[in-house]
Coordinates of N, CA and C in Angstrom, one line a residue:
M24 N 0.8 -1.2 0.0 CA 0.0 0.0 0.0 C 0.9 1.2 0.0
H25 N 0.5 2.3 -0.7 CA 1.3 3.5 -0.7 C 0.3 4.7 -0.6
T26 N 1.0 5.8 -0.3 CA 0.3 7.1 0.0 C 0.1 7.9 -1.2
Y27 N -1.1 8.5 -1.4 CA -1.3 9.5 -2.4 C -1.4 10.8 -1.7
L28 N -0.7 11.8 -2.2 CA -0.8 13.2 -1.6 C -1.5 14.1 -2.6
F29 N -2.7 14.5 -2.2 CA -3.4 15.5 -3.0 C -3.4 16.9 -2.4
V30 N -3.1 17.9 -3.2 CA -3.1 19.3 -2.8 C -4.0 20.0 -3.7
D31 N -5.1 20.6 -3.2 CA -6.0 21.3 -4.0 C -6.6 20.4 -5.2
G32 N -6.8 19.1 -4.8 CA -7.3 18.2 -5.8 C -6.3 17.6 -6.8
L33 N -5.1 18.0 -6.7 CA -4.0 17.5 -7.6 C -3.2 16.5 -6.9
D34 N -2.9 15.4 -7.6 CA -2.0 14.4 -7.1 C -0.6 14.9 -7.2
L35 N 0.0 15.3 -6.1 CA 1.3 15.9 -6.0 C 2.4 15.0 -6.5
I36 N 2.3 13.7 -6.1 CA 3.4 12.7 -6.5 C 3.3 12.5 -8.0
A37 N 2.2 12.2 -8.6 CA 2.1 11.9 -10.0 C 2.4 13.1 -10.9
R38 N 2.1 14.3 -10.4 CA 2.4 15.5 -11.2 C 3.9 15.8 -11.1
S39 N 4.5 15.4 -10.0 CA 6.0 15.7 -9.9 C 6.8 14.7 -10.6
D40 N 6.4 13.4 -10.5 CA 7.2 12.4 -11.1 C 6.3 11.2 -11.3
S41 N 5.9 11.0 -12.6 CA 4.9 10.0 -12.9 C 5.4 8.5 -12.6
G42 N 6.7 8.4 -12.4 CA 7.2 7.1 -12.1 C 7.4 6.8 -10.6
A43 N 7.1 7.8 -9.8 CA 7.3 7.7 -8.4 C 6.0 7.1 -7.7
V44 N 6.2 6.4 -6.6 CA 5.2 5.8 -5.8 C 5.3 6.3 -4.4
G45 N 4.2 6.8 -3.8 CA 4.2 7.3 -2.4 C 4.6 6.2 -1.4
L46 N 5.3 6.7 -0.4 CA 5.7 5.8 0.7 C 4.5 5.2 1.4
P47 N 4.7 4.2 2.2 CA 3.5 3.6 3.0 C 2.9 4.6 3.9
P48 N 1.6 4.6 4.1 CA 0.9 5.5 5.0 C 1.4 5.4 6.4
G49 N 1.7 4.2 6.9 CA 2.2 4.1 8.3 C 3.5 4.8 8.5
E50 N 4.3 4.9 7.4 CA 5.6 5.6 7.5 C 5.4 7.1 7.5
L51 N 4.6 7.6 6.5 CA 4.4 9.1 6.4 C 3.5 9.7 7.3
L52 N 2.4 9.0 7.6 CA 1.3 9.7 8.3 C 1.2 9.4 9.8
R53 N 2.1 8.6 10.3 CA 2.0 8.2 11.8 C 2.1 9.4 12.6
P54 N 1.5 9.4 13.8 CA 1.5 10.5 14.8 C 3.0 10.9 15.0
G55 N 3.3 12.2 14.9 CA 4.7 12.6 15.1 C 5.6 12.3 14.0
G56 N 5.1 11.7 12.9 CA 5.9 11.3 11.7 C 6.5 12.4 10.9
P57 N 7.1 12.0 9.8 CA 7.8 13.0 9.0 C 7.0 14.2 8.4
L58 N 5.7 14.0 8.2 CA 4.8 15.1 7.7 C 4.3 16.0 8.7
H59 N 4.5 15.6 10.0 CA 4.1 16.5 11.1 C 5.1 17.7 11.2
P60 N 4.5 18.9 11.1 CA 5.4 20.1 11.0 C 6.0 20.4 12.4
T61 N 7.2 21.0 12.3 CA 7.9 21.5 13.5 C 8.5 22.8 13.1
D62 N 9.0 23.6 14.1 CA 9.7 24.8 13.8 C 10.9 24.7 12.9
A63 N 11.6 23.5 13.1 CA 12.8 23.2 12.3 C 12.3 22.6 10.9
V64 N 12.6 23.3 9.8 CA 12.3 22.8 8.5 C 13.1 21.5 8.3
R65 N 12.5 20.5 7.7 CA 13.2 19.3 7.4 C 12.8 18.7 6.0
D66 N 13.7 18.0 5.4 CA 13.5 17.4 4.1 C 12.8 16.0 4.4
V67 N 11.7 15.7 3.7 CA 11.0 14.5 3.9 C 10.8 13.8 2.5
D68 N 11.3 12.6 2.5 CA 11.0 11.7 1.3 C 9.6 11.3 1.4
V69 N 8.8 11.6 0.3 CA 7.4 11.2 0.3 C 7.1 10.1 -0.7
A70 N 8.0 9.9 -1.7 CA 7.8 8.9 -2.7 C 9.2 8.3 -3.1
H71 N 9.1 7.1 -3.8 CA 10.3 6.5 -4.3 C 10.0 6.0 -5.7
R72 N 11.1 5.7 -6.4 CA 11.0 5.1 -7.7 C 11.5 3.7 -7.6
G73 N 11.0 2.8 -8.3 CA 11.5 1.4 -8.1 C 11.0 0.8 -6.8
H74 N 11.9 0.1 -6.2 CA 11.6 -0.6 -4.9 C 12.2 0.2 -3.8
P75 N 11.5 0.4 -2.6 CA 12.0 1.1 -1.5 C 13.4 0.6 -1.1
G76 N 14.3 1.5 -0.9 CA 15.6 1.1 -0.4 C 16.6 0.7 -1.5
D77 N 16.2 0.8 -2.8 CA 17.1 0.4 -3.8 C 18.0 1.6 -4.3
G78 N 17.8 2.7 -3.7 CA 18.7 3.9 -4.0 C 18.2 4.7 -5.1
A79 N 17.1 4.4 -5.8 CA 16.6 5.2 -6.8 C 16.0 6.5 -6.3
P80 N 16.3 7.6 -6.9 CA 15.8 8.9 -6.4 C 14.3 8.9 -6.4
G81 N 13.7 9.6 -5.4 CA 12.2 9.7 -5.4 C 11.8 11.2 -5.3
L82 N 10.8 11.5 -4.5 CA 10.3 12.8 -4.4 C 10.5 13.3 -2.9
R83 N 11.0 14.4 -2.8 CA 11.3 15.0 -1.4 C 10.7 16.4 -1.4
V84 N 10.1 16.7 -0.2 CA 9.6 18.0 0.1 C 10.2 18.5 1.4
R85 N 10.2 19.8 1.5 CA 10.6 20.4 2.8 C 9.4 20.8 3.6
V86 N 9.3 20.3 4.8 CA 8.1 20.5 5.7 C 8.5 21.3 6.9
G87 N 7.8 22.4 7.2 CA 8.0 23.1 8.4 C 6.9 24.1 8.7
L88 N 7.1 24.9 9.7 CA 6.1 25.9 10.1 C 6.7 27.3 9.8
R89 N 5.9 28.1 9.3 CA 6.4 29.5 9.1 C 5.2 30.4 9.5
G90 N 5.4 31.2 10.6 CA 4.4 32.1 11.0 C 3.1 31.5 11.3
G91 N 3.0 30.3 11.9 CA 1.8 29.6 12.2 C 1.1 28.9 11.0
T92 N 1.8 28.8 9.9 CA 1.3 28.1 8.7 C 2.3 26.9 8.4
V93 N 1.7 25.8 8.1 CA 2.5 24.6 7.6 C 2.8 24.9 6.2
V94 N 4.1 24.7 5.9 CA 4.6 25.0 4.5 C 5.4 23.8 4.0
W95 N 5.0 23.4 2.8 CA 5.7 22.4 2.0 C 6.5 23.2 0.9
S96 N 7.8 23.1 0.8 CA 8.5 23.9 -0.2 C 9.5 22.9 -0.9
G97 N 10.2 23.4 -1.9 CA 11.1 22.6 -2.7 C 10.4 21.8 -3.7
L98 N 9.1 22.2 -4.0 CA 8.3 21.5 -5.1 C 8.6 22.1 -6.4
M99 N 8.5 21.4 -7.4 CA 8.6 21.9 -8.8 C 7.7 21.0 -9.7
C100 N 6.3 21.2 -9.5 CA 5.4 20.4 -10.3 C 4.4 21.4 -11.0
P101 N 3.8 20.9 -12.1 CA 2.9 21.7 -12.8 C 1.6 21.9 -12.1
G102 N 1.1 23.2 -12.0 CA -0.1 23.5 -11.4 C -1.3 23.4 -12.4
P103 N -2.5 23.6 -11.9 CA -3.6 23.5 -12.8 C -3.6 24.4 -14.0
G104 N -3.0 25.6 -13.9 CA -3.0 26.5 -15.0 C -1.7 26.4 -15.8
G105 N -0.9 25.4 -15.5 CA 0.4 25.2 -16.3 C 1.5 25.9 -15.6
G106 N 1.3 26.7 -14.6 CA 2.4 27.3 -13.9 C 3.1 26.3 -13.0
V107 N 4.2 26.6 -12.5 CA 5.0 25.7 -11.6 C 4.6 26.0 -10.1
I108 N 4.3 25.0 -9.4 CA 4.0 25.1 -8.0 C 5.3 24.8 -7.2
E109 N 5.8 25.8 -6.5 CA 7.0 25.6 -5.8 C 6.8 25.5 -4.3
E110 N 5.7 25.9 -3.8 CA 5.4 25.9 -2.4 C 3.9 25.8 -2.2
V111 N 3.5 25.1 -1.1 CA 2.0 25.1 -0.7 C 2.0 25.3 0.8
R112 N 0.9 26.0 1.2 CA 0.7 26.3 2.6 C -0.6 25.8 3.1
F113 N -0.6 25.4 4.4 CA -1.8 24.8 5.0 C -2.1 25.4 6.3
E114 N -3.3 25.5 6.7 CA -3.7 25.9 8.0 C -3.4 24.7 8.9
P115 N -2.7 24.8 10.0 CA -2.2 23.7 10.9 C -3.3 22.8 11.4
G116 N -4.4 23.3 11.9 CA -5.5 22.4 12.4 C -6.1 21.5 11.4
Q117 N -6.4 22.1 10.2 CA -6.9 21.2 9.1 C -5.9 20.3 8.6
Y118 N -4.7 20.7 8.5 CA -3.6 19.8 8.0 C -3.4 18.6 8.9
L119 N -3.3 18.9 10.2 CA -3.1 17.8 11.1 C -4.3 16.9 11.2
G120 N -5.5 17.5 11.1 CA -6.7 16.7 11.1 C -6.8 15.7 9.9
E121 N -6.4 16.2 8.7 CA -6.4 15.3 7.5 C -5.3 14.2 7.6
I122 N -4.1 14.6 8.1 CA -3.1 13.5 8.3 C -3.6 12.5 9.3
G123 N -4.2 12.9 10.4 CA -4.7 12.0 11.4 C -5.9 11.1 10.8
R124 N -6.8 11.7 10.0 CA -7.9 11.0 9.4 C -7.3 9.9 8.5
A125 N -6.4 10.3 7.6 CA -5.8 9.4 6.6 C -5.1 8.2 7.3
Y126 N -4.4 8.6 8.4 CA -3.6 7.5 9.1 C -4.6 6.5 9.7
R127 N -5.7 7.0 10.3 CA -6.7 6.1 10.9 C -7.3 5.2 9.9
L128 N -7.5 5.7 8.7 CA -8.1 4.8 7.6 C -7.2 3.7 7.2
H129 N -5.9 3.9 7.4 CA -4.9 2.9 6.9 C -4.1 2.2 8.0
A130 N -4.5 2.5 9.3 CA -3.7 1.9 10.4 C -4.2 0.5 10.7

């Protein structure tokens, strides 16, 4: 099983790299896991190419808090209008609620 990451209705992984597959939900979505924001920005691998652990490059985002907003940066994927999405921002309560909901569905 793998994770799909949708932002504003767009599949972030498929739009960034059509050959990449999201990491398992238990790895990405667990309480306190890599997608949970902290004041310290960190790089998070969210997808891989090939088989996990085989060293093939995947998709990485930077996750952190900026002024009370969850920010994913380091993206370079096409947006709905053809422009490039480099960063997305989330309201923390809704963001953590969605991560928790998705984790419970797959736990």
